[in-house]
């Protein structure tokens, strides 16, 4: 089972990260900067992995550089309504749908 989660990022990400800025031309600075992800862990465990720079058993970095540097906390109100998803493919699709929906609402959003 997979969960979708949303992390609020420091607004510094918008001024300091060119790729983030270019991905969010709709952003007007009013709402927050967000990261949308999906995980087979709990959102809390996944957030901890991002913030601690956790490595996989094979030594691969499991954290998003953006979340590692700018992540502040989980935004449960933006994802708690989404039920766990059975397949990775469906979870990836839902992650993208939620990210694009939040962009339409004028949030600045990063997702993979």
Short mmCIF file of N, CA, C and O in Angstrom, two decimals:
data_model
loop_
_atom_site.label_atom_id
_atom_site.label_comp_id
_atom_site.label_asym_id
_atom_site.label_seq_id
_atom_site.Cartn_x
_atom_site.Cartn_y
_atom_site.Cartn_z
N UNK A 1 0.84 -1.19 0.00
CA UNK A 1 0.00 0.00 0.00
C UNK A 1 0.88 1.25 0.00
O UNK A 1 1.91 1.30 0.63
N UNK A 2 0.38 2.28 -0.69
CA UNK A 2 1.12 3.52 -0.81
C UNK A 2 0.29 4.68 -0.29
O UNK A 2 -0.92 4.68 -0.39
N UNK A 3 0.98 5.66 0.28
CA UNK A 3 0.33 6.88 0.76
C UNK A 3 0.86 8.07 -0.01
O UNK A 3 2.04 8.11 -0.36
N UNK A 4 -0.01 9.04 -0.23
CA UNK A 4 0.39 10.31 -0.81
C UNK A 4 0.61 11.27 0.36
O UNK A 4 -0.13 11.21 1.34
N UNK A 5 1.61 12.13 0.27
CA UNK A 5 1.84 13.08 1.35
C UNK A 5 2.26 14.44 0.78
O UNK A 5 2.70 14.54 -0.36
N UNK A 6 2.07 15.48 1.60
CA UNK A 6 2.43 16.84 1.20
C UNK A 6 3.27 17.45 2.32
O UNK A 6 2.90 17.38 3.49
N UNK A 7 4.40 18.05 1.93
CA UNK A 7 5.29 18.72 2.89
C UNK A 7 5.34 20.20 2.54
O UNK A 7 5.48 20.56 1.37
N UNK A 8 5.18 21.03 3.55
CA UNK A 8 5.34 22.47 3.32
C UNK A 8 6.83 22.79 3.31
O UNK A 8 7.59 22.34 4.16
N UNK A 9 7.22 23.60 2.31
CA UNK A 9 8.61 24.02 2.15
C UNK A 9 8.76 25.48 2.54
O UNK A 9 7.82 26.27 2.41
N UNK A 10 9.95 25.84 2.97
CA UNK A 10 10.26 27.24 3.23
C UNK A 10 10.13 28.00 1.91
O UNK A 10 10.52 27.51 0.85
N UNK A 11 9.62 29.23 1.97
CA UNK A 11 9.48 30.03 0.74
C UNK A 11 10.84 30.39 0.14
O UNK A 11 10.92 30.81 -1.00
N UNK A 12 11.92 30.18 0.89
CA UNK A 12 13.26 30.42 0.35
C UNK A 12 13.50 29.58 -0.89
O UNK A 12 14.29 29.95 -1.75
N UNK A 13 12.83 28.40 -0.96
CA UNK A 13 13.02 27.52 -2.12
C UNK A 13 12.68 28.25 -3.41
O UNK A 13 13.32 28.04 -4.44
N UNK A 14 11.69 29.14 -3.35
CA UNK A 14 11.27 29.84 -4.57
C UNK A 14 12.32 30.86 -5.03
O UNK A 14 12.57 31.00 -6.21
N UNK A 15 12.95 31.53 -4.08
CA UNK A 15 13.96 32.53 -4.45
C UNK A 15 15.32 31.89 -4.74
O UNK A 15 16.07 32.38 -5.56
N UNK A 16 15.62 30.76 -4.06
CA UNK A 16 16.95 30.17 -4.18
C UNK A 16 17.08 29.07 -5.22
O UNK A 16 18.19 28.74 -5.62
N UNK A 17 15.97 28.47 -5.65
CA UNK A 17 16.05 27.31 -6.55
C UNK A 17 15.42 27.62 -7.90
O UNK A 17 14.20 27.71 -8.03
N UNK A 18 16.26 27.78 -8.92
CA UNK A 18 15.80 28.16 -10.25
C UNK A 18 14.82 27.14 -10.85
O UNK A 18 13.79 27.51 -11.40
N UNK A 19 15.14 25.85 -10.72
CA UNK A 19 14.25 24.81 -11.28
C UNK A 19 12.87 24.87 -10.64
O UNK A 19 11.85 24.70 -11.31
N UNK A 20 12.84 25.08 -9.32
CA UNK A 20 11.56 25.17 -8.60
C UNK A 20 10.76 26.37 -9.12
O UNK A 20 9.58 26.26 -9.40
N UNK A 21 11.44 27.50 -9.28
CA UNK A 21 10.79 28.72 -9.77
C UNK A 21 10.24 28.50 -11.18
O UNK A 21 9.10 28.84 -11.48
N UNK A 22 11.06 27.89 -12.05
CA UNK A 22 10.64 27.67 -13.44
C UNK A 22 9.46 26.69 -13.53
O UNK A 22 8.65 26.79 -14.45
N UNK A 23 9.36 25.76 -12.58
CA UNK A 23 8.27 24.79 -12.58
C UNK A 23 6.95 25.41 -12.10
O UNK A 23 5.89 24.79 -12.23
N UNK A 24 7.01 26.61 -11.54
CA UNK A 24 5.84 27.23 -10.92
C UNK A 24 5.60 28.67 -11.37
O UNK A 24 5.54 29.58 -10.55
N UNK A 25 5.43 28.89 -12.68
CA UNK A 25 5.22 30.26 -13.17
C UNK A 25 3.90 30.87 -12.67
O UNK A 25 3.75 32.08 -12.68
N UNK A 26 2.97 30.02 -12.23
CA UNK A 26 1.66 30.49 -11.75
C UNK A 26 1.72 31.05 -10.34
O UNK A 26 0.79 31.67 -9.86
N UNK A 27 2.84 30.85 -9.63
CA UNK A 27 2.93 31.19 -8.20
C UNK A 27 2.99 32.70 -8.01
O UNK A 27 3.81 33.38 -8.63
N UNK A 28 2.12 33.22 -7.14
CA UNK A 28 2.09 34.68 -6.90
C UNK A 28 2.61 35.05 -5.51
O UNK A 28 2.51 36.20 -5.10
N UNK A 29 3.14 34.09 -4.76
CA UNK A 29 3.73 34.39 -3.46
C UNK A 29 2.76 34.41 -2.30
O UNK A 29 3.16 34.62 -1.17
N UNK A 30 1.46 34.21 -2.58
CA UNK A 30 0.46 34.29 -1.51
C UNK A 30 0.39 32.98 -0.72
O UNK A 30 0.50 32.98 0.50
N UNK A 31 0.21 31.86 -1.42
CA UNK A 31 0.10 30.57 -0.75
C UNK A 31 1.49 29.98 -0.49
O UNK A 31 2.50 30.62 -0.75
N UNK A 32 1.52 28.73 -0.03
CA UNK A 32 2.78 28.12 0.38
C UNK A 32 3.47 27.38 -0.77
O UNK A 32 2.88 27.08 -1.79
N UNK A 33 4.74 27.07 -0.54
CA UNK A 33 5.51 26.19 -1.41
C UNK A 33 5.39 24.78 -0.84
O UNK A 33 5.52 24.59 0.38
N UNK A 34 5.14 23.79 -1.71
CA UNK A 34 4.85 22.43 -1.26
C UNK A 34 5.65 21.40 -2.03
O UNK A 34 6.05 21.63 -3.17
N UNK A 35 5.82 20.23 -1.41
CA UNK A 35 6.38 19.05 -2.07
C UNK A 35 5.33 17.96 -1.95
O UNK A 35 4.82 17.71 -0.85
N UNK A 36 4.99 17.31 -3.06
CA UNK A 36 4.04 16.20 -3.05
C UNK A 36 4.81 14.93 -3.37
O UNK A 36 5.58 14.89 -4.33
N UNK A 37 4.62 13.90 -2.55
CA UNK A 37 5.30 12.64 -2.77
C UNK A 37 4.39 11.46 -2.49
O UNK A 37 3.26 11.63 -2.04
N UNK A 38 4.91 10.27 -2.77
CA UNK A 38 4.19 9.05 -2.42
C UNK A 38 5.17 8.08 -1.79
O UNK A 38 6.37 8.12 -2.06
N UNK A 39 4.67 7.23 -0.89
CA UNK A 39 5.55 6.36 -0.13
C UNK A 39 4.83 5.08 0.29
O UNK A 39 3.61 5.07 0.41
N UNK A 40 5.62 4.03 0.51
CA UNK A 40 5.05 2.80 1.08
C UNK A 40 5.18 2.83 2.61
O UNK A 40 4.69 1.96 3.30
N UNK A 41 5.84 3.85 3.14
CA UNK A 41 5.97 4.03 4.59
C UNK A 41 4.84 4.95 5.06
O UNK A 41 4.00 5.35 4.28
N UNK A 42 4.86 5.34 6.33
CA UNK A 42 3.91 6.35 6.77
C UNK A 42 4.47 7.71 6.30
O UNK A 42 5.70 7.86 6.17
N UNK A 43 3.61 8.69 6.06
CA UNK A 43 4.11 10.01 5.68
C UNK A 43 5.13 10.55 6.69
O UNK A 43 6.13 11.16 6.30
N UNK A 44 4.90 10.30 7.98
CA UNK A 44 5.83 10.79 9.02
C UNK A 44 7.20 10.15 8.85
O UNK A 44 8.23 10.83 8.91
N UNK A 45 7.24 8.82 8.63
CA UNK A 45 8.52 8.12 8.44
C UNK A 45 9.24 8.65 7.19
O UNK A 45 10.45 8.86 7.20
N UNK A 46 8.46 8.88 6.14
CA UNK A 46 9.06 9.36 4.89
C UNK A 46 9.63 10.77 5.05
O UNK A 46 10.71 11.07 4.55
N UNK A 47 8.90 11.62 5.78
CA UNK A 47 9.39 12.98 6.04
C UNK A 47 10.72 12.92 6.80
O UNK A 47 11.67 13.63 6.47
N UNK A 48 10.80 12.03 7.81
CA UNK A 48 12.05 11.87 8.57
C UNK A 48 13.19 11.43 7.65
O UNK A 48 14.32 11.91 7.80
N UNK A 49 12.92 10.53 6.71
CA UNK A 49 13.96 10.09 5.76
C UNK A 49 14.48 11.28 4.96
O UNK A 49 15.69 11.42 4.76
N UNK A 50 13.55 12.11 4.47
CA UNK A 50 13.97 13.29 3.72
C UNK A 50 14.86 14.20 4.56
O UNK A 50 15.90 14.66 4.12
N UNK A 51 14.43 14.48 5.79
CA UNK A 51 15.14 15.46 6.62
C UNK A 51 16.48 14.94 7.13
O UNK A 51 17.39 15.73 7.34
N UNK A 52 16.61 13.63 7.33
CA UNK A 52 17.88 13.08 7.86
C UNK A 52 18.83 12.69 6.73
O UNK A 52 19.97 12.31 6.99
N UNK A 53 18.37 12.75 5.48
CA UNK A 53 19.22 12.34 4.37
C UNK A 53 19.48 10.85 4.38
O UNK A 53 20.59 10.39 4.10
N UNK A 54 18.44 10.06 4.72
CA UNK A 54 18.58 8.61 4.84
C UNK A 54 19.09 7.97 3.55
O UNK A 54 18.79 8.43 2.45
N UNK A 55 19.84 6.88 3.72
CA UNK A 55 20.36 6.12 2.58
C UNK A 55 19.71 4.74 2.53
O UNK A 55 19.38 4.17 3.57
N UNK A 56 19.55 4.21 1.32
CA UNK A 56 19.03 2.85 1.16
C UNK A 56 20.11 1.85 1.57
O UNK A 56 21.27 2.21 1.77
N UNK A 57 19.74 0.56 1.63
CA UNK A 57 20.72 -0.48 1.95
C UNK A 57 21.87 -0.48 0.96
O UNK A 57 22.99 -0.84 1.28
N UNK A 58 21.59 -0.07 -0.28
CA UNK A 58 22.63 -0.03 -1.32
C UNK A 58 23.40 1.30 -1.32
O UNK A 58 24.25 1.52 -2.17
N UNK A 59 23.03 2.21 -0.40
CA UNK A 59 23.76 3.46 -0.30
C UNK A 59 23.21 4.60 -1.15
O UNK A 59 23.83 5.63 -1.28
N UNK A 60 22.01 4.40 -1.72
CA UNK A 60 21.39 5.48 -2.51
C UNK A 60 20.69 6.46 -1.58
O UNK A 60 20.04 6.06 -0.62
N UNK A 61 20.80 7.75 -1.90
CA UNK A 61 20.13 8.78 -1.11
C UNK A 61 18.62 8.67 -1.32
O UNK A 61 18.15 8.67 -2.45
N UNK A 62 17.87 8.56 -0.23
CA UNK A 62 16.41 8.42 -0.30
C UNK A 62 15.70 9.76 -0.18
O UNK A 62 14.48 9.82 -0.29
N UNK A 63 16.45 10.83 0.07
CA UNK A 63 15.77 12.10 0.31
C UNK A 63 15.81 13.00 -0.92
O UNK A 63 16.77 12.99 -1.68
N UNK A 64 14.76 13.78 -1.07
CA UNK A 64 14.71 14.82 -2.09
C UNK A 64 15.60 15.97 -1.58
O UNK A 64 15.46 16.38 -0.43
N UNK A 65 16.48 16.48 -2.45
CA UNK A 65 17.34 17.61 -2.03
C UNK A 65 16.50 18.80 -1.59
O UNK A 65 16.83 19.49 -0.64
N UNK A 66 15.40 19.02 -2.30
CA UNK A 66 14.52 20.16 -1.97
C UNK A 66 13.91 20.00 -0.58
O UNK A 66 13.90 20.94 0.21
N UNK A 67 13.42 18.80 -0.27
CA UNK A 67 12.82 18.59 1.05
C UNK A 67 13.89 18.60 2.13
O UNK A 67 13.70 19.16 3.21
N UNK A 68 15.03 18.00 1.85
CA UNK A 68 16.12 17.95 2.83
C UNK A 68 16.49 19.38 3.26
O UNK A 68 16.65 19.66 4.45
N UNK A 69 16.60 20.28 2.29
CA UNK A 69 17.02 21.66 2.58
C UNK A 69 15.87 22.56 3.04
O UNK A 69 16.05 23.38 3.94
N UNK A 70 14.69 22.43 2.43
CA UNK A 70 13.61 23.41 2.66
C UNK A 70 12.37 22.85 3.38
O UNK A 70 11.48 23.62 3.74
N UNK A 71 12.29 21.52 3.56
CA UNK A 71 11.09 20.94 4.16
C UNK A 71 10.89 21.39 5.60
O UNK A 71 11.83 21.37 6.39
N UNK A 72 9.66 21.78 5.93
CA UNK A 72 9.38 22.25 7.29
C UNK A 72 8.51 21.25 8.06
O UNK A 72 8.84 20.87 9.16
N UNK A 73 7.37 20.85 7.49
CA UNK A 73 6.48 19.91 8.17
C UNK A 73 5.45 19.36 7.20
O UNK A 73 5.24 19.89 6.11
N UNK A 74 4.81 18.26 7.63
CA UNK A 74 3.74 17.65 6.83
C UNK A 74 2.49 18.52 6.88
O UNK A 74 2.17 19.09 7.93
N UNK A 75 1.80 18.60 5.75
CA UNK A 75 0.54 19.35 5.67
C UNK A 75 -0.62 18.35 5.53
O UNK A 75 -1.15 18.15 4.44
N UNK A 76 -0.97 17.73 6.64
CA UNK A 76 -1.99 16.69 6.65
C UNK A 76 -3.31 17.10 6.03
O UNK A 76 -3.97 16.30 5.37
N UNK A 77 -3.69 18.36 6.21
CA UNK A 77 -4.98 18.82 5.69
C UNK A 77 -5.05 18.72 4.17
O UNK A 77 -6.13 18.70 3.60
N UNK A 78 -3.89 18.64 3.50
CA UNK A 78 -3.87 18.58 2.04
C UNK A 78 -3.80 17.15 1.51
O UNK A 78 -3.91 16.93 0.31
N UNK A 79 -3.61 16.14 2.40
CA UNK A 79 -3.54 14.77 1.90
C UNK A 79 -4.27 13.73 2.74
O UNK A 79 -4.47 12.60 2.26
N UNK A 80 -4.71 14.06 3.94
CA UNK A 80 -5.36 13.05 4.80
C UNK A 80 -6.64 12.47 4.20
O UNK A 80 -7.06 11.39 4.58
N UNK A 81 -7.25 13.18 3.25
CA UNK A 81 -8.49 12.70 2.63
C UNK A 81 -8.23 11.62 1.57
O UNK A 81 -9.17 10.99 1.09
N UNK A 82 -6.97 11.38 1.22
CA UNK A 82 -6.64 10.41 0.17
C UNK A 82 -6.38 9.04 0.80
O UNK A 82 -5.47 8.89 1.62
N UNK A 83 -7.18 8.06 0.42
CA UNK A 83 -7.03 6.71 0.96
C UNK A 83 -5.74 6.07 0.46
O UNK A 83 -5.25 6.41 -0.62
N UNK A 84 -5.20 5.09 1.23
CA UNK A 84 -4.03 4.35 0.74
C UNK A 84 -4.31 3.72 -0.63
O UNK A 84 -5.45 3.35 -0.92
N UNK A 85 -3.27 3.63 -1.44
CA UNK A 85 -3.40 3.18 -2.82
C UNK A 85 -2.65 1.87 -2.98
O UNK A 85 -1.53 1.71 -2.47
N UNK A 86 -3.28 0.91 -3.69
CA UNK A 86 -2.73 -0.44 -3.77
C UNK A 86 -1.48 -0.58 -4.63
O UNK A 86 -0.57 -1.31 -4.28
N UNK A 87 -1.41 0.11 -5.76
CA UNK A 87 -0.27 -0.12 -6.66
C UNK A 87 0.60 1.13 -6.78
O UNK A 87 0.12 2.26 -6.66
N UNK A 88 1.88 0.90 -7.05
CA UNK A 88 2.84 1.98 -7.22
C UNK A 88 2.43 2.88 -8.39
O UNK A 88 2.49 4.11 -8.29
N UNK A 89 1.99 2.27 -9.49
CA UNK A 89 1.61 3.04 -10.68
C UNK A 89 0.44 3.99 -10.37
O UNK A 89 0.46 5.16 -10.75
N UNK A 90 -0.56 3.49 -9.65
CA UNK A 90 -1.71 4.33 -9.29
C UNK A 90 -1.29 5.43 -8.32
O UNK A 90 -1.80 6.55 -8.38
N UNK A 91 -0.36 5.10 -7.42
CA UNK A 91 0.12 6.10 -6.45
C UNK A 91 0.88 7.22 -7.17
O UNK A 91 0.71 8.39 -6.86
N UNK A 92 1.71 6.84 -8.13
CA UNK A 92 2.45 7.86 -8.90
C UNK A 92 1.49 8.76 -9.66
O UNK A 92 1.68 9.98 -9.72
N UNK A 93 0.44 8.18 -10.21
CA UNK A 93 -0.57 8.95 -10.93
C UNK A 93 -1.29 9.91 -9.98
O UNK A 93 -1.50 11.08 -10.30
N UNK A 94 -1.66 9.42 -8.80
CA UNK A 94 -2.35 10.26 -7.81
C UNK A 94 -1.44 11.39 -7.31
O UNK A 94 -1.89 12.52 -7.12
N UNK A 95 -0.15 11.09 -7.12
CA UNK A 95 0.82 12.11 -6.71
C UNK A 95 0.83 13.25 -7.73
O UNK A 95 0.75 14.42 -7.37
N UNK A 96 0.90 12.90 -9.01
CA UNK A 96 0.91 13.91 -10.08
C UNK A 96 -0.40 14.69 -10.11
O UNK A 96 -0.40 15.92 -10.20
N UNK A 97 -1.53 13.98 -10.00
CA UNK A 97 -2.85 14.65 -10.02
C UNK A 97 -2.96 15.66 -8.89
O UNK A 97 -3.42 16.79 -9.10
N UNK A 98 -2.56 15.27 -7.68
CA UNK A 98 -2.65 16.16 -6.53
C UNK A 98 -1.73 17.37 -6.73
O UNK A 98 -2.12 18.50 -6.47
N UNK A 99 -0.50 17.13 -7.20
CA UNK A 99 0.45 18.22 -7.41
C UNK A 99 -0.10 19.24 -8.41
O UNK A 99 -0.05 20.45 -8.17
N UNK A 100 -0.66 18.76 -9.51
CA UNK A 100 -1.20 19.67 -10.52
C UNK A 100 -2.43 20.40 -10.02
O UNK A 100 -2.63 21.59 -10.32
N UNK A 101 -3.25 19.71 -9.22
CA UNK A 101 -4.44 20.35 -8.62
C UNK A 101 -4.00 21.48 -7.68
O UNK A 101 -4.58 22.57 -7.69
N UNK A 102 -2.97 21.24 -6.88
CA UNK A 102 -2.48 22.27 -5.96
C UNK A 102 -1.86 23.44 -6.73
O UNK A 102 -2.03 24.59 -6.34
N UNK A 103 -1.19 23.16 -7.84
CA UNK A 103 -0.66 24.25 -8.68
C UNK A 103 -1.79 25.10 -9.23
O UNK A 103 -1.69 26.32 -9.26
N UNK A 104 -2.87 24.44 -9.67
CA UNK A 104 -4.03 25.21 -10.18
C UNK A 104 -4.60 26.12 -9.11
O UNK A 104 -5.17 27.17 -9.42
N UNK A 105 -4.46 25.72 -7.85
CA UNK A 105 -4.95 26.54 -6.73
C UNK A 105 -3.94 27.61 -6.33
O UNK A 105 -4.11 28.28 -5.32
N UNK A 106 -2.85 27.74 -7.11
CA UNK A 106 -1.82 28.78 -6.94
C UNK A 106 -0.78 28.49 -5.86
O UNK A 106 -0.07 29.40 -5.42
N UNK A 107 -0.66 27.23 -5.42
CA UNK A 107 0.48 26.84 -4.60
C UNK A 107 1.67 26.66 -5.55
O UNK A 107 1.49 26.41 -6.74
N UNK A 108 2.89 26.78 -5.01
CA UNK A 108 4.09 26.40 -5.76
C UNK A 108 4.40 24.97 -5.33
O UNK A 108 4.52 24.70 -4.13
N UNK A 109 4.51 24.04 -6.30
CA UNK A 109 4.58 22.63 -5.98
C UNK A 109 5.75 21.95 -6.70
O UNK A 109 5.97 22.19 -7.89
N UNK A 110 6.44 21.08 -5.97
CA UNK A 110 7.48 20.23 -6.57
C UNK A 110 7.06 18.77 -6.37
O UNK A 110 6.60 18.41 -5.30
N UNK A 111 7.19 17.97 -7.41
CA UNK A 111 6.97 16.53 -7.30
C UNK A 111 7.84 15.86 -8.36
O UNK A 111 8.33 16.51 -9.26
N UNK A 112 8.06 14.54 -8.21
CA UNK A 112 8.91 13.86 -9.18
C UNK A 112 8.04 13.02 -10.10
O UNK A 112 7.96 11.88 -10.03
#
